[in-house]
């Protein structure tokens, strides 16, 4: 810990606090040091340090002063002097010399109220850590998706977790109610669950829909493409800054930090090859979850397996009707039957018909008479 300011160069942060905010100040300082920042904190200063001189150097030298605003902080004359010095050195806020955190849901008075704070209360550790590090980097909050239409349909969807990199659904999701329920039940009783099925059957779409439906219950969701096992560690390492670690941290340390946090997290390994390629360090602990998709059914020794098969006929017809509103449902039903209710085949059929390449009735007749023609065309 660098509380005494003995590191080389200007310290990155000085954490300013009063006695009733000391626990939060020490957590903030520890989190920032884990992320590679040099931090000054009075409670870490060596014995015999001249307090007034140390505080003066801390405020003047640190690139950022982080004010931990508690009830006692607002009544503390030394605390006021500390944040006021940072404010006066950067009155426009362009250098972010003063960053404000709140430990309770109370309005900030005076000049402090002019700054957008980082709220520490009523949030998970994962969410607070992500917000704190983003504020220090100067990241401008960006919506994870376009704002919902504010008209009769209401404001939707709910806010996404603080840590989130889930890909968008390529098309409107349809059905799969029973499979979603089985997946939810499996995750409720096991920290590791695998969704299995043949290529193109909808495993990835199912998992994407599941995490989007349950995003309000999660503090962190990290999506890892797993078709190349040798890159899994690199993909997990990309999560390091969000959990308070430097970018070069070992993947095992990233998972360990997630496990020590109090938030609910989920890591998705999409298109995992087999259990032998799963790293030993990638084992979730409560309340964490690891969710895999795989064409290989042999994962049951690690946890529950949720198999995914063809769609129900009603779901298939609904999918086609949504993409092809002008097509009669009887025609859609017969197309779905001929395609075995396979989601990828249905999607390809809808694309070919909707782009005007082949009318629905003609497409159906080719399926009946000469299906090999469509197969040769990759349809």
PDB file of C-alpha atoms in Angstrom, residues 166-284:
ATOM      1  CA  UNK A 166     -23.772  -9.869 -24.378  1.00  0.00           C
ATOM      2  CA  UNK A 167     -24.242  -9.807 -28.176  1.00  0.00           C
ATOM      3  CA  UNK A 168     -27.503  -8.587 -29.657  1.00  0.00           C
ATOM      4  CA  UNK A 169     -30.061 -11.086 -30.857  1.00  0.00           C
ATOM      5  CA  UNK A 170     -29.769 -11.255 -34.665  1.00  0.00           C
ATOM      6  CA  UNK A 171     -33.536 -11.543 -35.025  1.00  0.00           C
ATOM      7  CA  UNK A 172     -36.709 -11.394 -32.968  1.00  0.00           C
ATOM      8  CA  UNK A 173     -36.723 -14.269 -30.507  1.00  0.00           C
ATOM      9  CA  UNK A 174     -39.734 -16.582 -30.706  1.00  0.00           C
ATOM     10  CA  UNK A 175     -41.006 -19.248 -28.318  1.00  0.00           C
ATOM     11  CA  UNK A 176     -38.730 -21.702 -26.512  1.00  0.00           C
ATOM     12  CA  UNK A 177     -40.758 -21.200 -23.322  1.00  0.00           C
ATOM     13  CA  UNK A 178     -40.203 -24.746 -22.075  1.00  0.00           C
ATOM     14  CA  UNK A 179     -36.458 -24.663 -22.799  1.00  0.00           C
ATOM     15  CA  UNK A 180     -36.091 -21.314 -21.015  1.00  0.00           C
ATOM     16  CA  UNK A 181     -37.893 -22.743 -17.984  1.00  0.00           C
ATOM     17  CA  UNK A 182     -35.628 -25.827 -17.946  1.00  0.00           C
ATOM     18  CA  UNK A 183     -32.560 -23.617 -18.174  1.00  0.00           C
ATOM     19  CA  UNK A 184     -33.744 -21.423 -15.309  1.00  0.00           C
ATOM     20  CA  UNK A 185     -34.451 -24.450 -13.144  1.00  0.00           C
ATOM     21  CA  UNK A 186     -31.016 -25.934 -13.871  1.00  0.00           C
ATOM     22  CA  UNK A 187     -29.209 -22.698 -13.004  1.00  0.00           C
ATOM     23  CA  UNK A 188     -31.172 -22.394  -9.773  1.00  0.00           C
ATOM     24  CA  UNK A 189     -29.629 -25.627  -8.470  1.00  0.00           C
ATOM     25  CA  UNK A 190     -26.187 -25.755 -10.092  1.00  0.00           C
ATOM     26  CA  UNK A 191     -23.363 -23.232 -10.690  1.00  0.00           C
ATOM     27  CA  UNK A 192     -22.429 -24.898 -13.999  1.00  0.00           C
ATOM     28  CA  UNK A 193     -24.975 -25.690 -16.719  1.00  0.00           C
ATOM     29  CA  UNK A 194     -24.500 -26.666 -20.366  1.00  0.00           C
ATOM     30  CA  UNK A 195     -26.974 -26.104 -23.209  1.00  0.00           C
ATOM     31  CA  UNK A 196     -26.406 -28.716 -25.918  1.00  0.00           C
ATOM     32  CA  UNK A 197     -27.702 -29.367 -29.425  1.00  0.00           C
ATOM     33  CA  UNK A 198     -26.702 -29.697 -33.057  1.00  0.00           C
ATOM     34  CA  UNK A 199     -25.363 -26.759 -35.083  1.00  0.00           C
ATOM     35  CA  UNK A 200     -27.940 -24.088 -35.892  1.00  0.00           C
ATOM     36  CA  UNK A 201     -30.559 -25.423 -33.487  1.00  0.00           C
ATOM     37  CA  UNK A 202     -30.670 -22.177 -31.474  1.00  0.00           C
ATOM     38  CA  UNK A 203     -28.423 -22.729 -28.456  1.00  0.00           C
ATOM     39  CA  UNK A 204     -26.814 -19.288 -28.588  1.00  0.00           C
ATOM     40  CA  UNK A 205     -30.146 -17.539 -29.195  1.00  0.00           C
ATOM     41  CA  UNK A 206     -31.677 -19.371 -26.235  1.00  0.00           C
ATOM     42  CA  UNK A 207     -28.877 -18.349 -23.867  1.00  0.00           C
ATOM     43  CA  UNK A 208     -28.878 -14.766 -25.152  1.00  0.00           C
ATOM     44  CA  UNK A 209     -32.609 -14.537 -24.537  1.00  0.00           C
ATOM     45  CA  UNK A 210     -32.247 -16.061 -21.081  1.00  0.00           C
ATOM     46  CA  UNK A 211     -29.638 -13.580 -19.866  1.00  0.00           C
ATOM     47  CA  UNK A 212     -31.619 -10.677 -21.301  1.00  0.00           C
ATOM     48  CA  UNK A 213     -34.753 -11.809 -19.495  1.00  0.00           C
ATOM     49  CA  UNK A 214     -32.815 -12.176 -16.222  1.00  0.00           C
ATOM     50  CA  UNK A 215     -30.521  -9.154 -16.512  1.00  0.00           C
ATOM     51  CA  UNK A 216     -32.212  -7.429 -13.569  1.00  0.00           C
ATOM     52  CA  UNK A 217     -31.131 -10.352 -11.355  1.00  0.00           C
ATOM     53  CA  UNK A 218     -27.447 -10.103 -12.316  1.00  0.00           C
ATOM     54  CA  UNK A 219     -24.636  -7.668 -11.588  1.00  0.00           C
ATOM     55  CA  UNK A 220     -22.197  -8.929 -14.215  1.00  0.00           C
ATOM     56  CA  UNK A 221     -22.586 -10.966 -17.405  1.00  0.00           C
ATOM     57  CA  UNK A 222     -19.506 -11.718 -19.504  1.00  0.00           C
ATOM     58  CA  UNK A 223     -19.797 -13.462 -22.871  1.00  0.00           C
ATOM     59  CA  UNK A 224     -16.796 -15.518 -24.004  1.00  0.00           C
ATOM     60  CA  UNK A 225     -16.623 -17.001 -27.537  1.00  0.00           C
ATOM     61  CA  UNK A 226     -15.154 -20.442 -26.789  1.00  0.00           C
ATOM     62  CA  UNK A 227     -14.748 -22.100 -30.175  1.00  0.00           C
ATOM     63  CA  UNK A 228     -10.971 -21.630 -29.781  1.00  0.00           C
ATOM     64  CA  UNK A 229     -10.104 -23.014 -26.321  1.00  0.00           C
ATOM     65  CA  UNK A 230      -6.636 -21.449 -26.325  1.00  0.00           C
ATOM     66  CA  UNK A 231      -8.241 -17.961 -26.338  1.00  0.00           C
ATOM     67  CA  UNK A 232     -10.608 -18.466 -23.397  1.00  0.00           C
ATOM     68  CA  UNK A 233      -8.067 -17.066 -20.939  1.00  0.00           C
ATOM     69  CA  UNK A 234      -7.566 -13.927 -23.035  1.00  0.00           C
ATOM     70  CA  UNK A 235     -11.305 -13.362 -23.271  1.00  0.00           C
ATOM     71  CA  UNK A 236     -11.673 -13.681 -19.495  1.00  0.00           C
ATOM     72  CA  UNK A 237      -8.691 -11.376 -18.941  1.00  0.00           C
ATOM     73  CA  UNK A 238     -10.598  -8.618 -20.764  1.00  0.00           C
ATOM     74  CA  UNK A 239     -12.898  -8.551 -17.739  1.00  0.00           C
ATOM     75  CA  UNK A 240     -10.012  -7.639 -15.388  1.00  0.00           C
ATOM     76  CA  UNK A 241     -10.461  -3.827 -15.306  1.00  0.00           C
ATOM     77  CA  UNK A 242     -14.148  -4.202 -14.479  1.00  0.00           C
ATOM     78  CA  UNK A 243     -13.324  -6.278 -11.384  1.00  0.00           C
ATOM     79  CA  UNK A 244     -10.581  -3.965 -10.161  1.00  0.00           C
ATOM     80  CA  UNK A 245      -7.512  -5.712 -11.596  1.00  0.00           C
ATOM     81  CA  UNK A 246      -4.892  -4.493 -14.083  1.00  0.00           C
ATOM     82  CA  UNK A 247      -5.337  -5.608 -17.671  1.00  0.00           C
ATOM     83  CA  UNK A 248      -2.426  -8.046 -17.461  1.00  0.00           C
ATOM     84  CA  UNK A 249      -3.937  -9.968 -14.537  1.00  0.00           C
ATOM     85  CA  UNK A 250      -4.093 -13.729 -14.759  1.00  0.00           C
ATOM     86  CA  UNK A 251      -7.517 -15.098 -15.756  1.00  0.00           C
ATOM     87  CA  UNK A 252      -7.605 -17.182 -12.577  1.00  0.00           C
ATOM     88  CA  UNK A 253      -7.236 -13.981 -10.538  1.00  0.00           C
ATOM     89  CA  UNK A 254     -10.136 -12.414 -12.448  1.00  0.00           C
ATOM     90  CA  UNK A 255     -12.409 -15.326 -11.561  1.00  0.00           C
ATOM     91  CA  UNK A 256     -11.188 -15.251  -7.962  1.00  0.00           C
ATOM     92  CA  UNK A 257     -12.007 -11.536  -7.690  1.00  0.00           C
ATOM     93  CA  UNK A 258     -15.476 -12.188  -9.049  1.00  0.00           C
ATOM     94  CA  UNK A 259     -15.921 -14.920  -6.457  1.00  0.00           C
ATOM     95  CA  UNK A 260     -14.905 -12.581  -3.626  1.00  0.00           C
ATOM     96  CA  UNK A 261     -17.385  -9.903  -4.677  1.00  0.00           C
ATOM     97  CA  UNK A 262     -20.890  -9.909  -3.279  1.00  0.00           C
ATOM     98  CA  UNK A 263     -22.590  -9.544  -6.661  1.00  0.00           C
ATOM     99  CA  UNK A 264     -24.371 -12.129  -8.782  1.00  0.00           C
ATOM    100  CA  UNK A 265     -22.371 -12.916 -11.891  1.00  0.00           C
ATOM    101  CA  UNK A 266     -22.623 -15.138 -14.926  1.00  0.00           C
ATOM    102  CA  UNK A 267     -19.995 -16.107 -17.485  1.00  0.00           C
ATOM    103  CA  UNK A 268     -21.155 -17.608 -20.780  1.00  0.00           C
ATOM    104  CA  UNK A 269     -18.833 -19.843 -22.808  1.00  0.00           C
ATOM    105  CA  UNK A 270     -20.418 -19.998 -26.229  1.00  0.00           C
ATOM    106  CA  UNK A 271     -19.625 -22.994 -28.461  1.00  0.00           C
ATOM    107  CA  UNK A 272     -17.369 -24.865 -26.045  1.00  0.00           C
ATOM    108  CA  UNK A 273     -15.788 -27.959 -27.595  1.00  0.00           C
ATOM    109  CA  UNK A 274     -15.678 -30.466 -24.743  1.00  0.00           C
ATOM    110  CA  UNK A 275     -15.054 -30.709 -21.008  1.00  0.00           C
ATOM    111  CA  UNK A 276     -11.342 -31.401 -21.486  1.00  0.00           C
ATOM    112  CA  UNK A 277     -10.867 -27.874 -22.886  1.00  0.00           C
ATOM    113  CA  UNK A 278     -12.409 -26.176 -19.838  1.00  0.00           C
ATOM    114  CA  UNK A 279      -9.615 -24.590 -17.744  1.00  0.00           C
ATOM    115  CA  UNK A 280      -9.331 -25.807 -14.157  1.00  0.00           C
ATOM    116  CA  UNK A 281      -9.491 -22.242 -12.854  1.00  0.00           C
ATOM    117  CA  UNK A 282     -12.830 -21.621 -14.559  1.00  0.00           C
ATOM    118  CA  UNK A 283     -15.082 -23.089 -11.879  1.00  0.00           C
ATOM    119  CA  UNK A 284     -17.826 -20.855 -10.470  1.00  0.00           C
TER     120      UNK A 284
END
